[in-house]
PDB file of C-alpha atoms in Angstrom:
ATOM      1  CA  UNK K   1      -0.531 -15.840  25.999  1.00 89.00           C
ATOM      2  CA  UNK K   2      -1.908 -12.409  26.408  1.00 96.00           C
ATOM      3  CA  UNK K   3       0.221  -9.258  26.109  1.00 97.00           C
ATOM      4  CA  UNK K   4      -1.512  -5.913  26.738  1.00 97.00           C
ATOM      5  CA  UNK K   5      -0.245  -2.779  25.011  1.00 97.00           C
ATOM      6  CA  UNK K   6       1.469  -4.757  22.170  1.00 97.00           C
ATOM      7  CA  UNK K   7       0.215  -1.886  19.764  1.00 97.00           C
ATOM      8  CA  UNK K   8      -0.294   1.710  20.699  1.00 96.00           C
ATOM      9  CA  UNK K   9      -3.750   3.246  20.825  1.00 96.00           C
ATOM     10  CA  UNK K  10      -2.749   5.379  17.850  1.00 96.00           C
ATOM     11  CA  UNK K  11      -1.865   2.386  15.809  1.00 97.00           C
ATOM     12  CA  UNK K  12      -4.890   0.568  16.656  1.00 97.00           C
ATOM     13  CA  UNK K  13      -7.168   3.584  15.834  1.00 97.00           C
ATOM     14  CA  UNK K  14      -5.313   4.288  12.481  1.00 97.00           C
ATOM     15  CA  UNK K  15      -5.566   0.644  11.365  1.00 97.00           C
ATOM     16  CA  UNK K  16      -9.184   0.260  12.474  1.00 97.00           C
ATOM     17  CA  UNK K  17     -10.130   3.451  10.538  1.00 97.00           C
ATOM     18  CA  UNK K  18      -8.288   2.257   7.512  1.00 96.00           C
ATOM     19  CA  UNK K  19     -10.059  -1.158   7.750  1.00 96.00           C
ATOM     20  CA  UNK K  20     -13.279   0.552   7.974  1.00 96.00           C
ATOM     21  CA  UNK K  21     -12.599   2.518   4.942  1.00 95.00           C
ATOM     22  CA  UNK K  22     -11.291  -0.370   3.029  1.00 95.00           C
ATOM     23  CA  UNK K  23     -14.456  -2.356   3.736  1.00 94.00           C
ATOM     24  CA  UNK K  24     -16.761   0.219   2.017  1.00 92.00           C
ATOM     25  CA  UNK K  25     -18.754  -1.619  -0.540  1.00 90.00           C
ATOM     26  CA  UNK K  26     -17.210  -4.829   0.407  1.00 91.00           C
ATOM     27  CA  UNK K  27     -19.189  -8.126   0.373  1.00 92.00           C
ATOM     28  CA  UNK K  28     -19.990  -9.420   3.883  1.00 94.00           C
ATOM     29  CA  UNK K  29     -21.670 -12.606   5.271  1.00 94.00           C
ATOM     30  CA  UNK K  30     -24.076 -11.614   7.900  1.00 95.00           C
ATOM     31  CA  UNK K  31     -22.167  -9.580  10.538  1.00 96.00           C
ATOM     32  CA  UNK K  32     -18.743 -10.591   9.377  1.00 96.00           C
ATOM     33  CA  UNK K  33     -16.641  -8.803   6.879  1.00 95.00           C
ATOM     34  CA  UNK K  34     -13.034  -9.866   6.205  1.00 95.00           C
ATOM     35  CA  UNK K  35     -10.108  -8.390   4.167  1.00 93.00           C
ATOM     36  CA  UNK K  36      -6.913 -10.316   3.348  1.00 91.00           C
ATOM     37  CA  UNK K  37      -4.359  -7.624   3.227  1.00 84.00           C
ATOM     38  CA  UNK K  38      -1.786  -9.869   1.366  1.00 75.00           C
ATOM     39  CA  UNK K  39      -3.739  -9.304  -1.809  1.00 71.00           C
ATOM     40  CA  UNK K  40      -2.798  -6.367  -3.927  1.00 75.00           C
ATOM     41  CA  UNK K  41      -6.399  -5.330  -4.226  1.00 76.00           C
ATOM     42  CA  UNK K  42      -6.844  -5.273  -0.470  1.00 77.00           C
ATOM     43  CA  UNK K  43      -3.582  -3.232  -0.072  1.00 80.00           C
ATOM     44  CA  UNK K  44      -5.029  -0.657  -2.573  1.00 86.00           C
ATOM     45  CA  UNK K  45      -8.126  -0.523  -0.310  1.00 90.00           C
ATOM     46  CA  UNK K  46      -6.040   0.071   2.888  1.00 91.00           C
ATOM     47  CA  UNK K  47      -3.903   2.655   1.151  1.00 91.00           C
ATOM     48  CA  UNK K  48      -0.285   3.159   1.808  1.00 91.00           C
ATOM     49  CA  UNK K  49      -0.372   4.172   5.428  1.00 91.00           C
ATOM     50  CA  UNK K  50      -2.817   1.419   6.315  1.00 93.00           C
ATOM     51  CA  UNK K  51      -0.728  -1.143   4.376  1.00 93.00           C
ATOM     52  CA  UNK K  52       2.517  -0.124   6.011  1.00 92.00           C
ATOM     53  CA  UNK K  53       0.959  -0.214   9.471  1.00 95.00           C
ATOM     54  CA  UNK K  54      -0.488  -3.619   8.896  1.00 95.00           C
ATOM     55  CA  UNK K  55       2.855  -4.981   7.594  1.00 93.00           C
ATOM     56  CA  UNK K  56       4.753  -3.438  10.488  1.00 95.00           C
ATOM     57  CA  UNK K  57       2.304  -5.003  12.995  1.00 96.00           C
ATOM     58  CA  UNK K  58       2.404  -8.440  11.358  1.00 96.00           C
ATOM     59  CA  UNK K  59       6.167  -8.542  11.338  1.00 95.00           C
ATOM     60  CA  UNK K  60       6.314  -7.189  14.921  1.00 96.00           C
ATOM     61  CA  UNK K  61       4.002 -10.112  16.035  1.00 97.00           C
ATOM     62  CA  UNK K  62       6.181 -12.740  14.112  1.00 96.00           C
ATOM     63  CA  UNK K  63       9.398 -11.478  15.848  1.00 96.00           C
ATOM     64  CA  UNK K  64       7.717 -11.477  19.237  1.00 97.00           C
ATOM     65  CA  UNK K  65       6.712 -15.135  18.769  1.00 97.00           C
ATOM     66  CA  UNK K  66      10.223 -16.088  17.685  1.00 96.00           C
ATOM     67  CA  UNK K  67      11.653 -14.349  20.673  1.00 95.00           C
ATOM     68  CA  UNK K  68       9.091 -15.857  23.120  1.00 95.00           C
ATOM     69  CA  UNK K  69       9.371 -19.244  21.675  1.00 95.00           C
ATOM     70  CA  UNK K  70      13.030 -19.331  21.054  1.00 95.00           C
ATOM     71  CA  UNK K  71      12.535 -20.086  17.397  1.00 95.00           C
ATOM     72  CA  UNK K  72      15.253 -19.481  14.726  1.00 94.00           C
ATOM     73  CA  UNK K  73      12.732 -19.017  12.024  1.00 95.00           C
ATOM     74  CA  UNK K  74       8.987 -18.337  11.524  1.00 96.00           C
ATOM     75  CA  UNK K  75       7.059 -17.461   8.361  1.00 95.00           C
ATOM     76  CA  UNK K  76       3.774 -15.624   7.720  1.00 94.00           C
ATOM     77  CA  UNK K  77       1.162 -18.065   6.416  1.00 94.00           C
ATOM     78  CA  UNK K  78      -1.811 -15.748   6.227  1.00 93.00           C
ATOM     79  CA  UNK K  79      -3.785 -12.789   7.839  1.00 94.00           C
ATOM     80  CA  UNK K  80      -7.138 -11.171   7.938  1.00 95.00           C
ATOM     81  CA  UNK K  81      -8.535  -7.906   9.033  1.00 96.00           C
ATOM     82  CA  UNK K  82     -12.125  -8.676  10.326  1.00 97.00           C
ATOM     83  CA  UNK K  83     -15.000  -6.418  11.305  1.00 97.00           C
ATOM     84  CA  UNK K  84     -17.827  -8.022  13.269  1.00 98.00           C
ATOM     85  CA  UNK K  85     -20.983  -5.931  13.613  1.00 97.00           C
ATOM     86  CA  UNK K  86     -23.982  -6.388  15.816  1.00 95.00           C
ATOM     87  CA  UNK K  87     -26.673  -5.216  13.320  1.00 91.00           C
ATOM     88  CA  UNK K  88     -25.477  -5.953   9.812  1.00 92.00           C
ATOM     89  CA  UNK K  89     -27.207  -4.084   7.001  1.00 89.00           C
ATOM     90  CA  UNK K  90     -29.456  -5.919   4.553  1.00 88.00           C
ATOM     91  CA  UNK K  91     -27.896  -4.406   1.505  1.00 91.00           C
ATOM     92  CA  UNK K  92     -26.737  -5.519  -1.974  1.00 91.00           C
ATOM     93  CA  UNK K  93     -23.365  -6.555  -0.524  1.00 92.00           C
ATOM     94  CA  UNK K  94     -24.876  -9.323   1.681  1.00 92.00           C
ATOM     95  CA  UNK K  95     -23.582 -12.776   0.513  1.00 93.00           C
ATOM     96  CA  UNK K  96     -25.139 -15.030   3.423  1.00 94.00           C
ATOM     97  CA  UNK K  97     -27.453 -13.244   5.908  1.00 92.00           C
ATOM     98  CA  UNK K  98     -27.722 -16.557   8.006  1.00 92.00           C
ATOM     99  CA  UNK K  99     -23.893 -16.885   8.332  1.00 94.00           C
ATOM    100  CA  UNK K 100     -22.769 -18.000  11.815  1.00 93.00           C
ATOM    101  CA  UNK K 101     -19.295 -16.915  12.589  1.00 95.00           C
ATOM    102  CA  UNK K 102     -19.323 -17.831  16.258  1.00 95.00           C
ATOM    103  CA  UNK K 103     -18.928 -21.547  15.803  1.00 94.00           C
ATOM    104  CA  UNK K 104     -16.119 -23.210  17.688  1.00 96.00           C
ATOM    105  CA  UNK K 105     -13.212 -24.206  15.417  1.00 96.00           C
ATOM    106  CA  UNK K 106      -9.458 -25.172  15.221  1.00 97.00           C
ATOM    107  CA  UNK K 107      -7.211 -23.258  13.048  1.00 97.00           C
ATOM    108  CA  UNK K 108      -5.055 -26.193  12.066  1.00 96.00           C
ATOM    109  CA  UNK K 109      -8.292 -28.076  10.921  1.00 95.00           C
ATOM    110  CA  UNK K 110      -8.804 -25.231   8.335  1.00 92.00           C
ATOM    111  CA  UNK K 111      -5.119 -24.967   7.127  1.00 93.00           C
ATOM    112  CA  UNK K 112      -2.979 -27.934   8.190  1.00 95.00           C
ATOM    113  CA  UNK K 113       0.303 -25.979   7.821  1.00 95.00           C
ATOM    114  CA  UNK K 114      -0.654 -23.291  10.433  1.00 97.00           C
ATOM    115  CA  UNK K 115       1.487 -23.683  13.621  1.00 97.00           C
ATOM    116  CA  UNK K 116       0.811 -20.461  15.638  1.00 98.00           C
ATOM    117  CA  UNK K 117      -2.096 -18.218  15.712  1.00 98.00           C
ATOM    118  CA  UNK K 118      -2.279 -14.660  16.788  1.00 98.00           C
ATOM    119  CA  UNK K 119      -4.986 -12.039  17.380  1.00 98.00           C
ATOM    120  CA  UNK K 120      -4.226  -8.281  17.773  1.00 98.00           C
ATOM    121  CA  UNK K 121      -7.355  -6.316  18.846  1.00 98.00           C
ATOM    122  CA  UNK K 122      -7.908  -2.836  17.379  1.00 98.00           C
ATOM    123  CA  UNK K 123     -10.785  -1.575  19.739  1.00 98.00           C
ATOM    124  CA  UNK K 124     -12.290  -2.358  23.224  1.00 98.00           C
ATOM    125  CA  UNK K 125     -15.269  -4.294  24.285  1.00 97.00           C
ATOM    126  CA  UNK K 126     -17.641  -1.912  25.870  1.00 95.00           C
ATOM    127  CA  UNK K 127     -16.249   1.064  24.035  1.00 95.00           C
ATOM    128  CA  UNK K 128     -17.454   0.700  20.442  1.00 90.00           C
ATOM    129  CA  UNK K 129     -19.050  -2.668  20.620  1.00 97.00           C
ATOM    130  CA  UNK K 130     -20.870  -5.254  22.949  1.00 97.00           C
ATOM    131  CA  UNK K 131     -20.411  -8.896  23.064  1.00 97.00           C
ATOM    132  CA  UNK K 132     -17.573 -10.389  20.877  1.00 97.00           C
ATOM    133  CA  UNK K 133     -15.499 -11.914  23.606  1.00 98.00           C
ATOM    134  CA  UNK K 134     -12.790 -14.464  22.595  1.00 98.00           C
ATOM    135  CA  UNK K 135     -13.164 -17.841  24.267  1.00 97.00           C
ATOM    136  CA  UNK K 136     -10.986 -21.039  24.447  1.00 97.00           C
ATOM    137  CA  UNK K 137     -13.485 -23.860  24.650  1.00 96.00           C
ATOM    138  CA  UNK K 138     -12.442 -26.413  27.389  1.00 91.00           C
ATOM    139  CA  UNK K 139     -14.217 -29.422  28.907  1.00 87.00           C
ATOM    140  CA  UNK K 140     -14.844 -27.789  32.281  1.00 88.00           C
ATOM    141  CA  UNK K 141     -15.303 -24.054  31.461  1.00 90.00           C
ATOM    142  CA  UNK K 142     -14.410 -21.628  28.692  1.00 92.00           C
ATOM    143  CA  UNK K 143     -11.226 -19.398  29.154  1.00 95.00           C
ATOM    144  CA  UNK K 144     -12.627 -16.051  28.078  1.00 96.00           C
ATOM    145  CA  UNK K 145     -10.444 -13.122  26.775  1.00 97.00           C
ATOM    146  CA  UNK K 146     -12.174  -9.677  26.598  1.00 97.00           C
ATOM    147  CA  UNK K 147     -11.054  -7.728  23.406  1.00 98.00           C
ATOM    148  CA  UNK K 148      -9.055  -4.593  24.198  1.00 98.00           C
ATOM    149  CA  UNK K 149      -7.212  -2.179  21.831  1.00 98.00           C
ATOM    150  CA  UNK K 150      -3.549  -3.154  21.654  1.00 98.00           C
ATOM    151  CA  UNK K 151      -4.122  -6.614  23.360  1.00 98.00           C
ATOM    152  CA  UNK K 152      -2.321  -9.414  21.632  1.00 98.00           C
ATOM    153  CA  UNK K 153      -3.342 -13.165  22.042  1.00 98.00           C
ATOM    154  CA  UNK K 154      -1.102 -15.860  20.757  1.00 98.00           C
ATOM    155  CA  UNK K 155      -1.655 -19.688  20.843  1.00 98.00           C
ATOM    156  CA  UNK K 156      -0.600 -22.890  19.109  1.00 97.00           C
ATOM    157  CA  UNK K 157      -2.853 -23.699  16.185  1.00 97.00           C
ATOM    158  CA  UNK K 158      -3.713 -27.207  16.932  1.00 97.00           C
ATOM    159  CA  UNK K 159      -6.665 -29.091  18.509  1.00 96.00           C
ATOM    160  CA  UNK K 160      -5.373 -28.207  22.023  1.00 96.00           C
ATOM    161  CA  UNK K 161      -6.824 -24.780  21.440  1.00 97.00           C
ATOM    162  CA  UNK K 162     -10.364 -25.147  20.186  1.00 97.00           C
ATOM    163  CA  UNK K 163     -11.703 -21.569  20.346  1.00 97.00           C
ATOM    164  CA  UNK K 164     -14.515 -19.175  19.088  1.00 96.00           C
ATOM    165  CA  UNK K 165     -15.602 -15.599  19.228  1.00 97.00           C
ATOM    166  CA  UNK K 166     -18.855 -14.892  20.868  1.00 97.00           C
ATOM    167  CA  UNK K 167     -21.471 -13.016  18.903  1.00 96.00           C
ATOM    168  CA  UNK K 168     -21.195  -9.297  18.730  1.00 97.00           C
ATOM    169  CA  UNK K 169     -24.416  -7.770  19.818  1.00 97.00           C
ATOM    170  CA  UNK K 170     -23.993  -3.994  19.133  1.00 97.00           C
ATOM    171  CA  UNK K 171     -21.349  -1.858  17.450  1.00 97.00           C
ATOM    172  CA  UNK K 172     -18.327  -2.897  15.351  1.00 97.00           C
ATOM    173  CA  UNK K 173     -15.374  -4.992  16.615  1.00 98.00           C
ATOM    174  CA  UNK K 174     -12.005  -4.979  14.770  1.00 98.00           C
ATOM    175  CA  UNK K 175      -9.224  -7.480  14.844  1.00 98.00           C
ATOM    176  CA  UNK K 176      -6.088  -8.314  12.935  1.00 98.00           C
ATOM    177  CA  UNK K 177      -5.831 -12.207  12.795  1.00 97.00           C
ATOM    178  CA  UNK K 178      -2.509 -13.761  11.867  1.00 97.00           C
ATOM    179  CA  UNK K 179      -1.136 -17.277  11.313  1.00 97.00           C
ATOM    180  CA  UNK K 180       2.398 -18.443  11.147  1.00 97.00           C
ATOM    181  CA  UNK K 181       4.245 -21.513  10.069  1.00 96.00           C
ATOM    182  CA  UNK K 182       7.613 -23.013  10.849  1.00 95.00           C
ATOM    183  CA  UNK K 183       7.906 -24.422   7.331  1.00 91.00           C
ATOM    184  CA  UNK K 184       9.543 -22.215   4.636  1.00 89.00           C
ATOM    185  CA  UNK K 185       7.718 -24.426   2.039  1.00 87.00           C
ATOM    186  CA  UNK K 186       4.291 -23.348   3.355  1.00 79.00           C
ATOM    187  CA  UNK K 187       4.898 -19.636   3.997  1.00 84.00           C
ATOM    188  CA  UNK K 188       2.661 -17.191   2.100  1.00 80.00           C
ATOM    189  CA  UNK K 189       4.192 -16.158  -1.268  1.00 72.00           C
ATOM    190  CA  UNK K 190       3.359 -12.820  -2.820  1.00 60.00           C
ATOM    191  CA  UNK K 191       2.977 -14.057  -6.361  1.00 51.00           C
ATOM    192  CA  UNK K 192       0.861 -17.061  -5.527  1.00 48.00           C
ATOM    193  CA  UNK K 193      -2.460 -15.223  -6.091  1.00 47.00           C
ATOM    194  CA  UNK K 194      -1.029 -12.952  -9.003  1.00 45.00           C
ATOM    195  CA  UNK K 195      -2.556 -14.590 -12.015  1.00 43.00           C
ATOM    196  CA  UNK K 196      -0.821 -12.447 -14.640  1.00 42.00           C
ATOM    197  CA  UNK K 197       2.218 -10.263 -15.171  1.00 41.00           C
ATOM    198  CA  UNK K 198       0.052  -7.048 -14.647  1.00 44.00           C
ATOM    199  CA  UNK K 199      -0.902  -8.379 -11.219  1.00 42.00           C
ATOM    200  CA  UNK K 200       2.710  -9.029 -10.308  1.00 44.00           C
ATOM    201  CA  UNK K 201       3.813  -5.671 -11.607  1.00 44.00           C
ATOM    202  CA  UNK K 202       1.026  -3.787  -9.619  1.00 45.00           C
ATOM    203  CA  UNK K 203       1.971  -5.830  -6.448  1.00 46.00           C
ATOM    204  CA  UNK K 204       5.578  -4.930  -6.712  1.00 48.00           C
ATOM    205  CA  UNK K 205       4.663  -1.245  -7.111  1.00 49.00           C
ATOM    206  CA  UNK K 206       2.587  -1.375  -4.178  1.00 48.00           C
ATOM    207  CA  UNK K 207       5.520  -2.948  -2.270  1.00 51.00           C
ATOM    208  CA  UNK K 208       7.739  -0.303  -3.396  1.00 52.00           C
ATOM    209  CA  UNK K 209       5.555   2.451  -2.160  1.00 50.00           C
ATOM    210  CA  UNK K 210       5.181   0.670   1.239  1.00 50.00           C
ATOM    211  CA  UNK K 211       9.113   0.506   1.538  1.00 50.00           C
ATOM    212  CA  UNK K 212       9.237   4.291   0.572  1.00 53.00           C
ATOM    213  CA  UNK K 213       6.716   5.082   3.253  1.00 50.00           C
ATOM    214  CA  UNK K 214       8.910   3.143   5.782  1.00 47.00           C
ATOM    215  CA  UNK K 215      11.974   5.094   4.678  1.00 52.00           C
ATOM    216  CA  UNK K 216       9.953   8.447   5.044  1.00 52.00           C
ATOM    217  CA  UNK K 217       8.612   7.349   8.540  1.00 49.00           C
ATOM    218  CA  UNK K 218      12.068   6.558   9.781  1.00 51.00           C
ATOM    219  CA  UNK K 219      13.445   9.744   8.507  1.00 55.00           C
ATOM    220  CA  UNK K 220      10.797  11.680  10.232  1.00 53.00           C
ATOM    221  CA  UNK K 221      11.468   9.903  13.389  1.00 53.00           C
ATOM    222  CA  UNK K 222      15.203  10.557  13.239  1.00 60.00           C
ATOM    223  CA  UNK K 223      14.483  14.295  12.497  1.00 59.00           C
ATOM    224  CA  UNK K 224      12.172  14.474  15.530  1.00 60.00           C
ATOM    225  CA  UNK K 225      14.867  12.968  17.593  1.00 59.00           C
ATOM    226  CA  UNK K 226      17.516  15.390  16.538  1.00 67.00           C
ATOM    227  CA  UNK K 227      15.046  18.271  17.115  1.00 68.00           C
ATOM    228  CA  UNK K 228      14.172  17.169  20.705  1.00 66.00           C
ATOM    229  CA  UNK K 229      17.975  16.800  21.431  1.00 69.00           C
ATOM    230  CA  UNK K 230      18.624  20.385  20.000  1.00 68.00           C
ATOM    231  CA  UNK K 231      15.776  21.743  22.099  1.00 70.00           C
ATOM    232  CA  UNK K 232      17.098  20.145  25.211  1.00 71.00           C
ATOM    233  CA  UNK K 233      20.636  21.630  24.678  1.00 71.00           C
ATOM    234  CA  UNK K 234      19.021  24.997  24.056  1.00 70.00           C
ATOM    235  CA  UNK K 235      17.173  24.895  27.282  1.00 68.00           C
ATOM    236  CA  UNK K 236      20.338  23.722  29.078  1.00 71.00           C
ATOM    237  CA  UNK K 237      22.406  26.561  27.731  1.00 69.00           C
ATOM    238  CA  UNK K 238      19.634  29.180  28.690  1.00 71.00           C
ATOM    239  CA  UNK K 239      19.448  28.089  32.271  1.00 69.00           C
ATOM    240  CA  UNK K 240      23.204  28.206  32.777  1.00 62.00           C
TER     241      UNK K 240
END
């Protein structure tokens, strides 16, 4: 299923910029660099604004899937912010210059507990990068989806949806990839990757900062709404 305009142009632009900044001096494999925002270190790299936006969009996708599929529960099982570039630098951060990211694959073959997959594109093919189409691989002909900022692609994670991304030939392509499970036992848990108490404390501190940013954002939106209403009342009184 393809939904256009799922995220606004501003949301896409800001998350892409936060991703690019977060990937500075990050290891890459050929033209592919990925960041797992569920990890505390990655949230630090994204910053509070980028982390809030990431969390908001993942949850929005989850709720969208629940509504579309009439599900009573659905859990986040993993996510990646990925940048694919056409001309990767041969620098000290290169891990595998011969890495091929455009092979066809099945998500559930990688992680058996994945039930639903989602891709949210942060920039548009032909405007920032060339190539990089997404393709469902079928026996007769591939079903191709062109990346477009704000476009959401969702599908079941099983072998019925063999897919691949085509090679990016120029520029940089940004996408937020997400996976969800119907099993509470296999959802992502924040402390799974925290090996000590210091890591857990740091993760909770970042979560508190994100929640505070959410509150501030909501307060600003409410204040803006009240201001718009006051301006409208003022215009009405002046015209009468």
